[in-house]
PDB file of C-alpha atoms in Angstrom:
ATOM      1  CA  LEU A1420     -92.410  91.816 -12.372  1.00 68.00           C
ATOM      2  CA  ALA A1421     -96.187  91.836 -12.516  1.00 80.00           C
ATOM      3  CA  SER A1422     -98.909  92.274  -9.936  1.00 85.00           C
ATOM      4  CA  ASP A1423    -101.763  89.878  -9.333  1.00 91.00           C
ATOM      5  CA  PRO A1424    -104.721  90.276 -11.694  1.00 90.00           C
ATOM      6  CA  GLY A1425    -107.188  92.784 -10.249  1.00 89.00           C
ATOM      7  CA  ALA A1426    -104.668  94.182  -7.740  1.00 91.00           C
ATOM      8  CA  GLN A1427    -105.592  97.590  -6.365  1.00 91.00           C
ATOM      9  CA  TYR A1428    -103.025 100.299  -5.817  1.00 90.00           C
ATOM     10  CA  ALA A1429    -102.930 103.112  -3.292  1.00 92.00           C
ATOM     11  CA  HIS A1430    -100.575 105.066  -5.547  1.00 90.00           C
ATOM     12  CA  VAL A1431     -98.846 104.550  -8.907  1.00 87.00           C
ATOM     13  CA  ILE A1432     -95.369 105.910  -9.520  1.00 89.00           C
ATOM     14  CA  GLU A1433     -93.963 105.874 -13.040  1.00 89.00           C
ATOM     15  CA  LEU A1434     -90.242 106.284 -13.664  1.00 88.00           C
ATOM     16  CA  ASP A1435     -88.309 106.701 -16.890  1.00 90.00           C
ATOM     17  CA  ALA A1436     -85.167 104.619 -16.331  1.00 86.00           C
ATOM     18  CA  ASP A1437     -83.309 106.700 -18.928  1.00 87.00           C
ATOM     19  CA  GLU A1438     -83.594 109.674 -16.589  1.00 89.00           C
ATOM     20  CA  ILE A1439     -82.016 107.902 -13.596  1.00 90.00           C
ATOM     21  CA  LEU A1440     -78.450 109.166 -13.190  1.00 92.00           C
ATOM     22  CA  PRO A1441     -75.585 107.113 -11.713  1.00 93.00           C
ATOM     23  CA  MET A1442     -74.954 107.788  -8.034  1.00 95.00           C
ATOM     24  CA  VAL A1443     -72.399 106.920  -5.399  1.00 97.00           C
ATOM     25  CA  ALA A1444     -72.660 106.827  -1.644  1.00 95.00           C
ATOM     26  CA  THR A1445     -69.853 109.009  -0.373  1.00 96.00           C
ATOM     27  CA  PRO A1446     -67.642 107.764   2.474  1.00 95.00           C
ATOM     28  CA  GLY A1447     -69.054 107.253   5.936  1.00 93.00           C
ATOM     29  CA  ASP A1448     -72.615 106.066   5.388  1.00 94.00           C
ATOM     30  CA  PRO A1449     -74.564 104.293   2.621  1.00 93.00           C
ATOM     31  CA  GLY A1450     -77.162 107.060   2.913  1.00 93.00           C
ATOM     32  CA  ASN A1451     -74.702 109.713   1.672  1.00 93.00           C
ATOM     33  CA  GLY A1452     -75.975 109.552  -1.895  1.00 95.00           C
ATOM     34  CA  LYS A1453     -74.643 111.909  -4.536  1.00 95.00           C
ATOM     35  CA  TYR A1454     -74.836 111.949  -8.333  1.00 96.00           C
ATOM     36  CA  VAL A1455     -71.463 111.051  -9.857  1.00 96.00           C
ATOM     37  CA  ARG A1456     -71.653 114.172 -12.046  1.00 94.00           C
ATOM     38  CA  ASP A1457     -72.028 116.301  -8.901  1.00 95.00           C
ATOM     39  CA  LEU A1458     -68.693 115.251  -7.402  1.00 94.00           C
ATOM     40  CA  ASN A1459     -66.762 118.524  -7.246  1.00 86.00           C
ATOM     41  CA  THR A1460     -63.502 117.216  -8.679  1.00 90.00           C
ATOM     42  CA  PRO A1461     -62.381 113.914 -10.172  1.00 93.00           C
ATOM     43  CA  VAL A1462     -61.966 111.388  -7.354  1.00 97.00           C
ATOM     44  CA  PRO A1463     -58.917 109.185  -8.066  1.00 98.00           C
ATOM     45  CA  ILE A1464     -59.209 105.627  -6.784  1.00 98.00           C
ATOM     46  CA  GLU A1465     -56.608 103.085  -5.743  1.00 98.00           C
ATOM     47  CA  ILE A1466     -58.921 100.112  -5.258  1.00 97.00           C
ATOM     48  CA  ALA A1467     -62.063  98.991  -7.045  1.00 97.00           C
ATOM     49  CA  TYR A1468     -63.935  96.130  -5.417  1.00 96.00           C
ATOM     50  CA  GLY A1469     -66.672  94.298  -7.250  1.00 94.00           C
ATOM     51  CA  GLY A1470     -68.506  91.252  -6.144  1.00 85.00           C
ATOM     52  CA  THR A1471     -69.102  90.096  -2.587  1.00 81.00           C
ATOM     53  CA  CYS A1472     -72.261  88.366  -1.480  1.00 78.00           C
ATOM     54  CA  THR A1473     -74.336  91.451  -2.378  1.00 78.00           C
ATOM     55  CA  ALA A1474     -72.778  92.356  -5.743  1.00 83.00           C
ATOM     56  CA  GLY A1475     -71.339  89.026  -6.801  1.00 89.00           C
ATOM     57  CA  LYS A1476     -74.400  87.484  -8.461  1.00 94.00           C
ATOM     58  CA  ASN A1477     -74.648  86.310 -12.064  1.00 95.00           C
ATOM     59  CA  GLU A1478     -76.271  89.591 -13.134  1.00 96.00           C
ATOM     60  CA  ASP A1479     -73.462  91.563 -11.499  1.00 96.00           C
ATOM     61  CA  MET A1480     -70.850  89.504 -13.367  1.00 97.00           C
ATOM     62  CA  ASP A1481     -72.724  90.346 -16.585  1.00 97.00           C
ATOM     63  CA  MET A1482     -72.328  94.050 -15.765  1.00 97.00           C
ATOM     64  CA  TYR A1483     -68.609  93.855 -14.905  1.00 98.00           C
ATOM     65  CA  ALA A1484     -67.945  91.823 -18.049  1.00 98.00           C
ATOM     66  CA  GLU A1485     -69.927  94.225 -20.265  1.00 98.00           C
ATOM     67  CA  VAL A1486     -67.923  97.239 -19.119  1.00 98.00           C
ATOM     68  CA  LEU A1487     -64.576  95.449 -19.260  1.00 98.00           C
ATOM     69  CA  ALA A1488     -65.219  93.900 -22.693  1.00 98.00           C
ATOM     70  CA  ASP A1489     -66.140  97.372 -23.964  1.00 98.00           C
ATOM     71  CA  ALA A1490     -62.917  98.767 -22.477  1.00 98.00           C
ATOM     72  CA  LEU A1491     -60.846  96.029 -24.118  1.00 98.00           C
ATOM     73  CA  ARG A1492     -62.454  96.763 -27.509  1.00 98.00           C
ATOM     74  CA  GLN A1493     -61.294 100.365 -27.040  1.00 98.00           C
ATOM     75  CA  GLY A1494     -57.764  99.242 -26.190  1.00 98.00           C
ATOM     76  CA  LYS A1495     -58.175 100.084 -22.501  1.00 98.00           C
ATOM     77  CA  ARG A1496     -57.652  98.096 -19.335  1.00 98.00           C
ATOM     78  CA  VAL A1497     -57.314  98.713 -15.601  1.00 98.00           C
ATOM     79  CA  PRO A1498     -54.274 100.976 -15.062  1.00 98.00           C
ATOM     80  CA  GLU A1499     -51.371  99.881 -12.872  1.00 97.00           C
ATOM     81  CA  SER A1500     -52.337 102.553 -10.330  1.00 97.00           C
ATOM     82  CA  VAL A1501     -55.634 100.728  -9.577  1.00 98.00           C
ATOM     83  CA  LYS A1502     -56.178  97.297  -8.077  1.00 98.00           C
ATOM     84  CA  PHE A1503     -59.524  95.928  -9.285  1.00 98.00           C
ATOM     85  CA  TYR A1504     -60.839  92.904  -7.401  1.00 97.00           C
ATOM     86  CA  ILE A1505     -63.910  90.931  -8.414  1.00 96.00           C
ATOM     87  CA  GLN A1506     -65.152  88.371  -5.927  1.00 94.00           C
ATOM     88  CA  PHE A1507     -67.754  85.765  -6.780  1.00 94.00           C
ATOM     89  CA  GLY A1508     -70.704  85.559  -4.423  1.00 92.00           C
ATOM     90  CA  SER A1509     -70.914  81.766  -4.785  1.00 93.00           C
ATOM     91  CA  GLN A1510     -69.357  78.788  -6.548  1.00 94.00           C
ATOM     92  CA  GLU A1511     -72.401  78.750  -8.822  1.00 95.00           C
ATOM     93  CA  THR A1512     -71.657  82.308  -9.918  1.00 95.00           C
ATOM     94  CA  ARG A1513     -68.003  81.394 -10.435  1.00 95.00           C
ATOM     95  CA  ASP A1514     -69.107  78.526 -12.686  1.00 96.00           C
ATOM     96  CA  TYR A1515     -71.485  80.868 -14.521  1.00 97.00           C
ATOM     97  CA  ALA A1516     -68.660  83.352 -15.155  1.00 97.00           C
ATOM     98  CA  ILE A1517     -66.388  80.590 -16.443  1.00 97.00           C
ATOM     99  CA  GLN A1518     -69.086  79.259 -18.772  1.00 98.00           C
ATOM    100  CA  ARG A1519     -69.702  82.756 -20.174  1.00 98.00           C
ATOM    101  CA  GLY A1520     -65.978  83.385 -20.761  1.00 97.00           C
ATOM    102  CA  TYR A1521     -65.846  86.202 -18.226  1.00 98.00           C
ATOM    103  CA  LEU A1522     -62.675  85.013 -16.506  1.00 97.00           C
ATOM    104  CA  ASP A1523     -60.754  85.599 -19.718  1.00 97.00           C
ATOM    105  CA  VAL A1524     -62.241  89.101 -20.039  1.00 98.00           C
ATOM    106  CA  PHE A1525     -61.463  89.876 -16.403  1.00 98.00           C
ATOM    107  CA  GLN A1526     -57.882  88.677 -16.658  1.00 97.00           C
ATOM    108  CA  ARG A1527     -57.160  90.473 -19.955  1.00 98.00           C
ATOM    109  CA  ALA A1528     -58.556  93.688 -18.429  1.00 98.00           C
ATOM    110  CA  GLY A1529     -56.263  93.437 -15.383  1.00 98.00           C
ATOM    111  CA  VAL A1530     -58.743  92.249 -12.747  1.00 98.00           C
ATOM    112  CA  HIS A1531     -57.710  90.195  -9.726  1.00 97.00           C
ATOM    113  CA  VAL A1532     -60.330  87.470  -9.265  1.00 95.00           C
ATOM    114  CA  ILE A1533     -61.198  86.317  -5.746  1.00 92.00           C
ATOM    115  CA  GLU A1534     -62.939  83.066  -4.909  1.00 87.00           C
ATOM    116  CA  PRO A1535     -66.208  83.148  -2.935  1.00 82.00           C
ATOM    117  CA  SER A1536     -65.654  83.873   0.764  1.00 82.00           C
ATOM    118  CA  CYS A1537     -65.804  86.717   3.230  1.00 78.00           C
ATOM    119  CA  GLY A1538     -63.423  89.480   2.290  1.00 77.00           C
ATOM    120  CA  ALA A1539     -62.968  93.240   2.248  1.00 79.00           C
ATOM    121  CA  CYS A1540     -66.514  93.829   3.511  1.00 77.00           C
ATOM    122  CA  ILE A1541     -65.318  92.674   6.905  1.00 77.00           C
ATOM    123  CA  ASN A1542     -61.807  94.138   6.519  1.00 78.00           C
ATOM    124  CA  ALA A1543     -60.288  90.810   5.503  1.00 76.00           C
ATOM    125  CA  GLY A1544     -58.258  89.943   2.443  1.00 80.00           C
ATOM    126  CA  PRO A1545     -57.610  91.833  -0.773  1.00 87.00           C
ATOM    127  CA  GLY A1546     -59.615  94.989  -1.344  1.00 86.00           C
ATOM    128  CA  ALA A1547     -59.439  96.288   2.217  1.00 89.00           C
ATOM    129  CA  THR A1548     -57.604  99.575   2.692  1.00 91.00           C
ATOM    130  CA  HIS A1549     -54.465  99.984   4.771  1.00 92.00           C
ATOM    131  CA  SER A1550     -54.295 103.760   5.201  1.00 95.00           C
ATOM    132  CA  PRO A1551     -56.803 106.604   5.656  1.00 96.00           C
ATOM    133  CA  THR A1552     -55.689 108.205   2.383  1.00 95.00           C
ATOM    134  CA  GLN A1553     -56.652 105.255   0.178  1.00 96.00           C
ATOM    135  CA  VAL A1554     -59.821 105.681  -1.886  1.00 97.00           C
ATOM    136  CA  VAL A1555     -61.988 102.719  -2.822  1.00 96.00           C
ATOM    137  CA  ILE A1556     -65.036 102.364  -5.029  1.00 97.00           C
ATOM    138  CA  SER A1557     -66.993  99.260  -4.154  1.00 95.00           C
ATOM    139  CA  ALA A1558     -70.225  97.496  -5.023  1.00 94.00           C
ATOM    140  CA  GLN A1559     -70.593  96.147  -1.505  1.00 91.00           C
ATOM    141  CA  ASN A1560     -73.489  97.420   0.593  1.00 86.00           C
ATOM    142  CA  ARG A1561     -71.902  99.256   3.525  1.00 87.00           C
ATOM    143  CA  ASN A1562     -69.237 101.942   3.854  1.00 88.00           C
ATOM    144  CA  PHE A1563     -69.262 102.766   7.535  1.00 88.00           C
ATOM    145  CA  PRO A1564     -65.907 104.043   8.859  1.00 86.00           C
ATOM    146  CA  GLY A1565     -63.433 101.231   9.446  1.00 85.00           C
ATOM    147  CA  ARG A1566     -65.626  98.487   8.025  1.00 85.00           C
ATOM    148  CA  SER A1567     -63.211  97.741   5.174  1.00 89.00           C
ATOM    149  CA  GLY A1568     -60.134  99.382   6.596  1.00 91.00           C
ATOM    150  CA  PRO A1569     -59.292 102.990   7.398  1.00 94.00           C
ATOM    151  CA  GLY A1570     -59.643 104.324   3.820  1.00 94.00           C
ATOM    152  CA  GLN A1571     -62.392 106.344   2.146  1.00 96.00           C
ATOM    153  CA  MET A1572     -65.015 104.101   0.531  1.00 95.00           C
ATOM    154  CA  TYR A1573     -67.510 105.134  -2.120  1.00 96.00           C
ATOM    155  CA  LEU A1574     -70.347 102.716  -2.914  1.00 96.00           C
ATOM    156  CA  ALA A1575     -71.603 102.321  -6.468  1.00 96.00           C
ATOM    157  CA  SER A1576     -73.242  99.969  -8.939  1.00 96.00           C
ATOM    158  CA  PRO A1577     -71.226  97.245 -10.673  1.00 96.00           C
ATOM    159  CA  TYR A1578     -71.287  99.358 -13.864  1.00 97.00           C
ATOM    160  CA  THR A1579     -69.819 102.391 -12.087  1.00 97.00           C
ATOM    161  CA  VAL A1580     -67.246 100.319 -10.189  1.00 97.00           C
ATOM    162  CA  ALA A1581     -65.946  98.686 -13.384  1.00 98.00           C
ATOM    163  CA  ALA A1582     -65.933 101.921 -15.412  1.00 98.00           C
ATOM    164  CA  SER A1583     -64.144 103.745 -12.592  1.00 98.00           C
ATOM    165  CA  ALA A1584     -61.555 100.966 -12.309  1.00 98.00           C
ATOM    166  CA  VAL A1585     -60.693 101.415 -15.987  1.00 98.00           C
ATOM    167  CA  ALA A1586     -60.686 105.238 -15.792  1.00 98.00           C
ATOM    168  CA  GLY A1587     -58.681 105.399 -12.544  1.00 98.00           C
ATOM    169  CA  TYR A1588     -61.192 107.789 -10.995  1.00 98.00           C
ATOM    170  CA  ILE A1589     -64.933 107.763 -10.314  1.00 98.00           C
ATOM    171  CA  VAL A1590     -66.924 108.029 -13.542  1.00 97.00           C
ATOM    172  CA  GLU A1591     -70.398 107.286 -14.858  1.00 92.00           C
ATOM    173  CA  TYR A1592     -70.994 104.390 -17.228  1.00 86.00           C
TER     174      TYR A1592
END
């Protein structure tokens, strides 16, 4: 991303991306940000939900596949105690994932792939919770109470969602 030649700035902010720590939005509001390392205890998850129209783009599939391929190289996969759903944001992204060999990676890692459509974000289909005690980590963009069922939803990046799905609890990647 570059500015126009000769652009003037009111203020310049420089960030070192290596110093940005993974965060989650804790249940109830997307504004409830907290560093993953500051969660008081390990937070076990039952559902991991990647994809949707907001986190189901080609770049997001690259992130899920990177984490899952790394897990497979280490002899790991999604445990039976976790249901990990990845939903494509479009048919074009589905085709992209197929061309890159991601479907094979997803399936070998234990992911349930969902075709593009509305889903858990609106409390429909796989990935929605069914009880208040269920804990979800999702890459969707909202976690207001009841939006995706009665459970407790944490929001995170595709990297954190995939790594947490493999670990069985919320972790950094």
